[in-house]
mmCIF file of N, CA, C and O and ligand atoms in Angstrom:
data_model
loop_
_atom_site.group_PDB
_atom_site.id
_atom_site.type_symbol
_atom_site.label_atom_id
_atom_site.label_comp_id
_atom_site.label_asym_id
_atom_site.label_seq_id
_atom_site.Cartn_x
_atom_site.Cartn_y
_atom_site.Cartn_z
ATOM 1 N N MET A 1 191.143 192.245 24.071
ATOM 2 C CA MET A 1 192.058 192.858 25.029
ATOM 3 C C MET A 1 192.622 191.808 25.973
ATOM 4 O O MET A 1 192.250 190.651 25.946
ATOM 5 N N GLY A 2 193.492 192.200 26.841
ATOM 6 C CA GLY A 2 194.071 191.246 27.775
ATOM 7 C C GLY A 2 195.195 190.468 27.131
ATOM 8 O O GLY A 2 195.679 190.823 26.061
ATOM 9 N N ASP A 3 195.603 189.415 27.775
ATOM 10 C CA ASP A 3 196.740 188.655 27.288
ATOM 11 C C ASP A 3 196.358 187.397 26.530
ATOM 12 O O ASP A 3 197.215 186.637 26.123
ATOM 13 N N SER A 4 195.068 187.153 26.381
ATOM 14 C CA SER A 4 194.679 185.901 25.744
ATOM 15 C C SER A 4 195.085 185.906 24.274
ATOM 16 O O SER A 4 194.952 186.908 23.577
ATOM 17 N N LYS A 5 195.593 184.777 23.824
ATOM 18 C CA LYS A 5 196.045 184.668 22.445
ATOM 19 C C LYS A 5 195.258 183.608 21.728
ATOM 20 O O LYS A 5 195.011 182.536 22.256
ATOM 21 N N LYS A 6 194.895 183.936 20.503
ATOM 22 C CA LYS A 6 194.254 182.941 19.685
ATOM 23 C C LYS A 6 195.085 182.846 18.416
ATOM 24 O O LYS A 6 195.426 183.864 17.820
ATOM 25 N N TYR A 7 195.437 181.655 18.040
ATOM 26 C CA TYR A 7 196.262 181.486 16.858
ATOM 27 C C TYR A 7 195.387 181.269 15.643
ATOM 28 O O TYR A 7 194.450 180.486 15.678
ATOM 29 N N ILE A 8 195.697 181.987 14.594
ATOM 30 C CA ILE A 8 194.884 181.943 13.383
ATOM 31 C C ILE A 8 195.775 181.522 12.212
ATOM 32 O O ILE A 8 196.844 182.108 11.999
ATOM 33 N N THR A 9 195.338 180.534 11.491
ATOM 34 C CA THR A 9 196.142 180.040 10.368
ATOM 35 C C THR A 9 195.996 180.964 9.160
ATOM 36 O O THR A 9 195.028 181.723 9.040
ATOM 37 N N ALA A 10 196.972 180.862 8.252
ATOM 38 C CA ALA A 10 196.911 181.638 7.017
ATOM 39 C C ALA A 10 195.663 181.259 6.228
ATOM 40 O O ALA A 10 195.036 182.099 5.572
ATOM 41 N N GLU A 11 195.293 180.005 6.340
ATOM 42 C CA GLU A 11 194.108 179.514 5.639
ATOM 43 C C GLU A 11 192.837 180.200 6.154
ATOM 44 O O GLU A 11 191.970 180.601 5.375
ATOM 45 N N GLU A 12 192.766 180.345 7.476
ATOM 46 C CA GLU A 12 191.618 181.030 8.079
ATOM 47 C C GLU A 12 191.618 182.515 7.698
ATOM 48 O O GLU A 12 190.586 183.077 7.323
ATOM 49 N N LEU A 13 192.787 183.134 7.773
ATOM 50 C CA LEU A 13 192.923 184.552 7.406
ATOM 51 C C LEU A 13 192.384 184.806 5.998
ATOM 52 O O LEU A 13 191.655 185.770 5.757
ATOM 53 N N LYS A 14 192.739 183.920 5.104
ATOM 54 C CA LYS A 14 192.360 184.046 3.696
ATOM 55 C C LYS A 14 190.852 184.114 3.472
ATOM 56 O O LYS A 14 190.381 184.683 2.480
ATOM 57 N N LYS A 15 190.104 183.508 4.373
ATOM 58 C CA LYS A 15 188.638 183.497 4.200
ATOM 59 C C LYS A 15 188.036 184.883 4.430
ATOM 60 O O LYS A 15 186.936 185.160 3.974
ATOM 61 N N HIS A 16 188.755 185.730 5.152
ATOM 62 C CA HIS A 16 188.205 187.048 5.502
ATOM 63 C C HIS A 16 188.751 188.097 4.551
ATOM 64 O O HIS A 16 189.491 188.995 4.928
ATOM 65 N N ASN A 17 188.385 187.938 3.293
ATOM 66 C CA ASN A 17 188.981 188.780 2.255
ATOM 67 C C ASN A 17 187.947 189.600 1.508
ATOM 68 O O ASN A 17 188.140 189.965 0.360
ATOM 69 N N LYS A 18 186.827 189.868 2.182
ATOM 70 C CA LYS A 18 185.764 190.621 1.525
ATOM 71 C C LYS A 18 185.519 191.941 2.241
ATOM 72 O O LYS A 18 185.801 192.087 3.421
ATOM 73 N N ARG A 19 184.976 192.882 1.515
ATOM 74 C CA ARG A 19 184.738 194.215 2.077
ATOM 75 C C ARG A 19 183.932 194.156 3.382
ATOM 76 O O ARG A 19 184.168 194.934 4.291
ATOM 77 N N ASP A 20 182.981 193.229 3.447
ATOM 78 C CA ASP A 20 182.147 193.158 4.651
ATOM 79 C C ASP A 20 182.657 192.124 5.664
ATOM 80 O O ASP A 20 181.967 191.813 6.647
ATOM 81 N N ASP A 21 183.842 191.601 5.423
ATOM 82 C CA ASP A 21 184.459 190.639 6.356
ATOM 83 C C ASP A 21 185.953 190.633 6.054
ATOM 84 O O ASP A 21 186.452 189.827 5.292
ATOM 85 N N LEU A 22 186.650 191.590 6.661
ATOM 86 C CA LEU A 22 187.965 191.959 6.182
ATOM 87 C C LEU A 22 189.013 191.920 7.290
ATOM 88 O O LEU A 22 188.994 192.725 8.209
ATOM 89 N N TRP A 23 189.934 190.970 7.155
ATOM 90 C CA TRP A 23 191.035 190.881 8.115
ATOM 91 C C TRP A 23 192.346 191.085 7.366
ATOM 92 O O TRP A 23 192.485 190.699 6.205
ATOM 93 N N ILE A 24 193.320 191.690 8.059
ATOM 94 C CA ILE A 24 194.687 191.681 7.540
ATOM 95 C C ILE A 24 195.625 191.332 8.693
ATOM 96 O O ILE A 24 195.285 191.486 9.859
ATOM 97 N N SER A 25 196.816 190.893 8.316
ATOM 98 C CA SER A 25 197.818 190.562 9.313
ATOM 99 C C SER A 25 198.980 191.534 9.192
ATOM 100 O O SER A 25 199.471 191.803 8.091
ATOM 101 N N VAL A 26 199.390 192.124 10.324
ATOM 102 C CA VAL A 26 200.550 193.010 10.352
ATOM 103 C C VAL A 26 201.419 192.627 11.543
ATOM 104 O O VAL A 26 200.948 192.579 12.680
ATOM 105 N N GLN A 27 202.649 192.327 11.257
ATOM 106 C CA GLN A 27 203.635 192.013 12.292
ATOM 107 C C GLN A 27 203.124 190.987 13.298
ATOM 108 O O GLN A 27 203.173 191.186 14.514
ATOM 109 N N GLY A 28 202.612 189.901 12.765
ATOM 110 C CA GLY A 28 202.257 188.766 13.613
ATOM 111 C C GLY A 28 200.891 188.830 14.265
ATOM 112 O O GLY A 28 200.503 187.887 14.954
ATOM 113 N N LYS A 29 200.166 189.924 14.041
ATOM 114 C CA LYS A 29 198.829 189.997 14.623
ATOM 115 C C LYS A 29 197.789 190.119 13.515
ATOM 116 O O LYS A 29 198.074 190.643 12.436
ATOM 117 N N ILE A 30 196.597 189.643 13.842
ATOM 118 C CA ILE A 30 195.507 189.725 12.871
ATOM 119 C C ILE A 30 194.560 190.841 13.309
ATOM 120 O O ILE A 30 194.188 190.917 14.487
ATOM 121 N N TYR A 31 194.204 191.674 12.363
ATOM 122 C CA TYR A 31 193.285 192.770 12.662
ATOM 123 C C TYR A 31 192.025 192.631 11.816
ATOM 124 O O TYR A 31 192.112 192.443 10.600
ATOM 125 N N ASN A 32 190.892 192.753 12.494
ATOM 126 C CA ASN A 32 189.625 192.810 11.776
ATOM 127 C C ASN A 32 189.391 194.274 11.447
ATOM 128 O O ASN A 32 189.075 195.074 12.326
ATOM 129 N N VAL A 33 189.584 194.646 10.184
ATOM 130 C CA VAL A 33 189.523 196.045 9.776
ATOM 131 C C VAL A 33 188.243 196.369 9.001
ATOM 132 O O VAL A 33 188.169 197.376 8.301
ATOM 133 N N THR A 34 187.248 195.505 9.154
ATOM 134 C CA THR A 34 185.998 195.656 8.395
ATOM 135 C C THR A 34 185.391 197.055 8.561
ATOM 136 O O THR A 34 185.033 197.692 7.569
ATOM 137 N N ASP A 35 185.276 197.514 9.782
ATOM 138 C CA ASP A 35 184.656 198.825 10.013
ATOM 139 C C ASP A 35 185.668 199.965 9.914
ATOM 140 O O ASP A 35 185.389 201.029 9.388
ATOM 141 N N TRP A 36 186.878 199.680 10.400
ATOM 142 C CA TRP A 36 187.909 200.718 10.455
ATOM 143 C C TRP A 36 188.375 201.175 9.065
ATOM 144 O O TRP A 36 188.849 202.311 8.908
ATOM 145 N N ILE A 37 188.228 200.338 8.066
ATOM 146 C CA ILE A 37 188.768 200.662 6.740
ATOM 147 C C ILE A 37 188.270 202.019 6.238
ATOM 148 O O ILE A 37 188.990 202.744 5.568
ATOM 149 N N LYS A 38 187.055 202.382 6.619
ATOM 150 C CA LYS A 38 186.501 203.681 6.180
ATOM 151 C C LYS A 38 187.291 204.846 6.763
ATOM 152 O O LYS A 38 187.245 205.953 6.246
ATOM 153 N N GLN A 39 187.996 204.604 7.859
ATOM 154 C CA GLN A 39 188.741 205.684 8.504
ATOM 155 C C GLN A 39 190.221 205.688 8.140
ATOM 156 O O GLN A 39 190.968 206.550 8.583
ATOM 157 N N HIS A 40 190.667 204.688 7.381
ATOM 158 C CA HIS A 40 192.090 204.623 7.064
ATOM 159 C C HIS A 40 192.501 205.860 6.259
ATOM 160 O O HIS A 40 191.932 206.120 5.208
ATOM 161 N N PRO A 41 193.498 206.607 6.737
ATOM 162 C CA PRO A 41 193.906 207.829 6.030
ATOM 163 C C PRO A 41 194.399 207.546 4.612
ATOM 164 O O PRO A 41 194.375 208.435 3.762
ATOM 165 N N GLY A 42 194.856 206.338 4.355
ATOM 166 C CA GLY A 42 195.339 205.982 3.021
ATOM 167 C C GLY A 42 194.240 205.438 2.113
ATOM 168 O O GLY A 42 194.518 205.001 1.004
ATOM 169 N N GLY A 43 193.002 205.453 2.595
ATOM 170 C CA GLY A 43 191.884 205.011 1.761
ATOM 171 C C GLY A 43 191.660 203.509 1.798
ATOM 172 O O GLY A 43 192.408 202.768 2.436
ATOM 173 N N ASP A 44 190.620 203.081 1.124
ATOM 174 C CA ASP A 44 190.258 201.662 1.201
ATOM 175 C C ASP A 44 191.009 200.781 0.203
ATOM 176 O O ASP A 44 191.226 199.596 0.462
ATOM 177 N N ILE A 45 191.469 201.335 -0.895
ATOM 178 C CA ILE A 45 192.044 200.502 -1.957
ATOM 179 C C ILE A 45 193.274 199.698 -1.504
ATOM 180 O O ILE A 45 193.324 198.478 -1.713
ATOM 181 N N PRO A 46 194.258 200.347 -0.864
ATOM 182 C CA PRO A 46 195.426 199.550 -0.472
ATOM 183 C C PRO A 46 195.086 198.403 0.478
ATOM 184 O O PRO A 46 195.675 197.328 0.395
ATOM 185 N N ILE A 47 194.118 198.629 1.339
ATOM 186 C CA ILE A 47 193.746 197.573 2.295
ATOM 187 C C ILE A 47 192.943 196.485 1.595
ATOM 188 O O ILE A 47 193.154 195.297 1.825
ATOM 189 N N LEU A 48 192.039 196.889 0.721
ATOM 190 C CA LEU A 48 191.247 195.883 -0.008
ATOM 191 C C LEU A 48 192.157 194.975 -0.830
ATOM 192 O O LEU A 48 191.899 193.782 -0.970
ATOM 193 N N ASN A 49 193.222 195.550 -1.370
ATOM 194 C CA ASN A 49 194.155 194.747 -2.169
ATOM 195 C C ASN A 49 194.840 193.677 -1.334
ATOM 196 O O ASN A 49 195.317 192.679 -1.881
ATOM 197 N N LEU A 50 194.925 193.892 -0.036
ATOM 198 C CA LEU A 50 195.614 192.935 0.829
ATOM 199 C C LEU A 50 194.647 192.201 1.746
ATOM 200 O O LEU A 50 195.054 191.580 2.735
ATOM 201 N N ALA A 51 193.381 192.258 1.441
ATOM 202 C CA ALA A 51 192.368 191.624 2.284
ATOM 203 C C ALA A 51 192.656 190.140 2.455
ATOM 204 O O ALA A 51 192.957 189.427 1.491
ATOM 205 N N GLY A 52 192.607 189.687 3.682
ATOM 206 C CA GLY A 52 192.831 188.269 3.964
ATOM 207 C C GLY A 52 194.276 187.839 3.814
ATOM 208 O O GLY A 52 194.563 186.653 3.696
ATOM 209 N N GLN A 53 195.193 188.824 3.821
ATOM 210 C CA GLN A 53 196.599 188.482 3.591
ATOM 211 C C GLN A 53 197.515 189.084 4.654
ATOM 212 O O GLN A 53 197.138 189.968 5.406
ATOM 213 N N GLU A 54 198.720 188.617 4.618
ATOM 214 C CA GLU A 54 199.811 189.145 5.444
ATOM 215 C C GLU A 54 200.254 190.472 4.800
ATOM 216 O O GLU A 54 200.655 190.498 3.633
ATOM 217 N N ALA A 55 200.150 191.583 5.557
ATOM 218 C CA ALA A 55 200.356 192.908 4.958
ATOM 219 C C ALA A 55 201.529 193.672 5.579
ATOM 220 O O ALA A 55 201.660 194.877 5.403
ATOM 221 N N THR A 56 202.399 192.944 6.277
ATOM 222 C CA THR A 56 203.475 193.628 6.999
ATOM 223 C C THR A 56 204.389 194.438 6.078
ATOM 224 O O THR A 56 204.688 195.597 6.364
ATOM 225 N N ASP A 57 204.831 193.850 4.976
ATOM 226 C CA ASP A 57 205.784 194.558 4.100
ATOM 227 C C ASP A 57 205.173 195.845 3.560
ATOM 228 O O ASP A 57 205.810 196.901 3.556
ATOM 229 N N ALA A 58 203.913 195.762 3.108
ATOM 230 C CA ALA A 58 203.240 196.946 2.574
ATOM 231 C C ALA A 58 203.035 197.978 3.673
ATOM 232 O O ALA A 58 203.234 199.174 3.459
ATOM 233 N N PHE A 59 202.674 197.491 4.858
ATOM 234 C CA PHE A 59 202.452 198.421 5.975
ATOM 235 C C PHE A 59 203.725 199.208 6.268
ATOM 236 O O PHE A 59 203.705 200.439 6.383
ATOM 237 N N ILE A 60 204.851 198.509 6.351
ATOM 238 C CA ILE A 60 206.115 199.180 6.661
ATOM 239 C C ILE A 60 206.519 200.115 5.524
ATOM 240 O O ILE A 60 206.993 201.223 5.744
ATOM 241 N N ALA A 61 206.280 199.678 4.290
ATOM 242 C CA ALA A 61 206.662 200.498 3.143
ATOM 243 C C ALA A 61 205.895 201.823 3.123
ATOM 244 O O ALA A 61 206.458 202.871 2.803
ATOM 245 N N PHE A 62 204.613 201.783 3.503
ATOM 246 C CA PHE A 62 203.785 202.986 3.393
ATOM 247 C C PHE A 62 203.732 203.813 4.660
ATOM 248 O O PHE A 62 203.274 204.957 4.627
ATOM 249 N N HIS A 63 204.139 203.239 5.774
ATOM 250 C CA HIS A 63 204.102 203.997 7.035
ATOM 251 C C HIS A 63 205.425 203.845 7.768
ATOM 252 O O HIS A 63 205.449 203.323 8.877
ATOM 253 N N PRO A 64 206.512 204.278 7.154
ATOM 254 C CA PRO A 64 207.821 204.033 7.775
ATOM 255 C C PRO A 64 207.977 204.693 9.148
ATOM 256 O O PRO A 64 208.804 204.266 9.943
ATOM 257 N N ASP A 65 207.176 205.710 9.424
ATOM 258 C CA ASP A 65 207.323 206.427 10.702
ATOM 259 C C ASP A 65 206.417 205.896 11.811
ATOM 260 O O ASP A 65 206.501 206.342 12.940
ATOM 261 N N ILE A 66 205.521 204.981 11.464
ATOM 262 C CA ILE A 66 204.549 204.522 12.468
ATOM 263 C C ILE A 66 205.033 203.233 13.127
ATOM 264 O O ILE A 66 205.289 202.245 12.455
ATOM 265 N N LEU A 67 205.163 203.273 14.424
ATOM 266 C CA LEU A 67 205.461 202.062 15.188
ATOM 267 C C LEU A 67 204.135 201.441 15.564
ATOM 268 O O LEU A 67 203.271 202.098 16.129
ATOM 269 N N PHE A 68 203.982 200.182 15.290
ATOM 270 C CA PHE A 68 202.656 199.609 15.348
ATOM 271 C C PHE A 68 202.712 198.207 15.929
ATOM 272 O O PHE A 68 203.644 197.455 15.668
ATOM 273 N N GLY A 69 201.724 197.869 16.714
ATOM 274 C CA GLY A 69 201.541 196.497 17.135
ATOM 275 C C GLY A 69 202.543 196.013 18.174
ATOM 276 O O GLY A 69 202.625 194.827 18.432
ATOM 277 N N SER A 70 203.280 196.913 18.774
ATOM 278 C CA SER A 70 204.255 196.446 19.750
ATOM 279 C C SER A 70 203.654 196.422 21.146
ATOM 280 O O SER A 70 202.587 196.926 21.361
HETATM 281 C C1 HEM B 101 196.137 198.001 10.303
HETATM 282 C C2 HEM B 101 196.824 198.499 9.308
HETATM 283 C C3 HEM B 101 197.022 199.955 8.998
HETATM 284 C C4 HEM B 101 196.993 201.052 9.798
HETATM 285 C C5 HEM B 101 196.740 201.121 11.304
HETATM 286 C C6 HEM B 101 197.244 202.203 8.962
HETATM 287 C C7 HEM B 101 197.314 203.505 9.404
HETATM 288 C C8 HEM B 101 197.590 204.590 8.620
HETATM 289 C C9 HEM B 101 197.767 205.932 9.094
HETATM 290 C C10 HEM B 101 197.683 206.378 10.561
HETATM 291 C C11 HEM B 101 198.031 206.711 8.021
HETATM 292 C C12 HEM B 101 198.318 208.211 8.019
HETATM 293 C C13 HEM B 101 199.805 208.393 8.023
HETATM 294 C C14 HEM B 101 200.217 209.819 8.054
HETATM 295 O O1 HEM B 101 199.384 210.710 7.931
HETATM 296 O O2 HEM B 101 201.433 210.032 8.188
HETATM 297 C C15 HEM B 101 198.008 205.866 6.850
HETATM 298 C C16 HEM B 101 198.239 206.286 5.552
HETATM 299 C C17 HEM B 101 198.406 205.443 4.472
HETATM 300 N N1 HEM B 101 198.354 204.066 4.489
HETATM 301 FE FE1 HEM B 101 197.850 202.923 6.089
HETATM 302 N N2 HEM B 101 197.424 201.779 7.671
HETATM 303 C C18 HEM B 101 197.311 200.409 7.671
HETATM 304 C C19 HEM B 101 197.461 199.566 6.598
HETATM 305 C C20 HEM B 101 197.884 199.945 5.357
HETATM 306 C C21 HEM B 101 198.258 199.051 4.301
HETATM 307 C C22 HEM B 101 198.251 197.528 4.409
HETATM 308 C C23 HEM B 101 198.630 199.828 3.256
HETATM 309 C C24 HEM B 101 199.157 199.479 1.878
HETATM 310 C C25 HEM B 101 199.042 198.355 1.319
HETATM 311 C C26 HEM B 101 198.468 201.198 3.623
HETATM 312 C C27 HEM B 101 198.714 202.281 2.821
HETATM 313 C C28 HEM B 101 198.638 203.601 3.203
HETATM 314 C C29 HEM B 101 198.849 204.722 2.328
HETATM 315 C C30 HEM B 101 199.179 204.643 0.841
HETATM 316 C C31 HEM B 101 198.702 205.884 3.118
HETATM 317 C C32 HEM B 101 198.806 207.323 2.660
HETATM 318 C C33 HEM B 101 200.200 207.785 2.906
HETATM 319 C C34 HEM B 101 200.333 209.253 2.597
HETATM 320 O O3 HEM B 101 199.378 209.877 2.123
HETATM 321 O O4 HEM B 101 201.422 209.779 2.861
HETATM 322 N N3 HEM B 101 198.021 201.247 4.923
HETATM 323 N N4 HEM B 101 197.749 204.580 7.231
#
C-alpha cells in the first residue's frame, strides 16, 4: 500500500510462474495472485497459463467491462 514503488524486471516476473508462487502483470503492475487465484471467477486455468507473464491483453479481452489498476 502507499505510494512506494518497486520496479520488477520481466526476468524477475518470469521466476514466479508456479502454482505456489504466482505473479502476473496487468497494466504495468505486478500482482502476487498465489492465494487469490482460488477466488478468481474465471477459474485457475487462464491465470496459470499466464503465470509469470504480462497478462494485460488477455485481461482486457476477458474482462472488457472491468476497470482495473487505475
Ligand atoms: C489480476 C487479474 C484478474 C482479475 C482481478 C480478474 C477478475 C475477474 C472477475 C472479477 C471476473 C468476473 C467477471 C464477471 O463476472 O463479469 C473474472 C472472470 C473471468 N476472468 Fe478474470 N481476472 C484476472 C485475470 C484474468 C486473466 C489473466 C484471464 C485470462 C487469461 C482471465 C480470464 C477470465 C475469464 C475467462 C473469466 C470468466 C468470464 C465469464 O464467465 O464471463 N482473468 N475475472
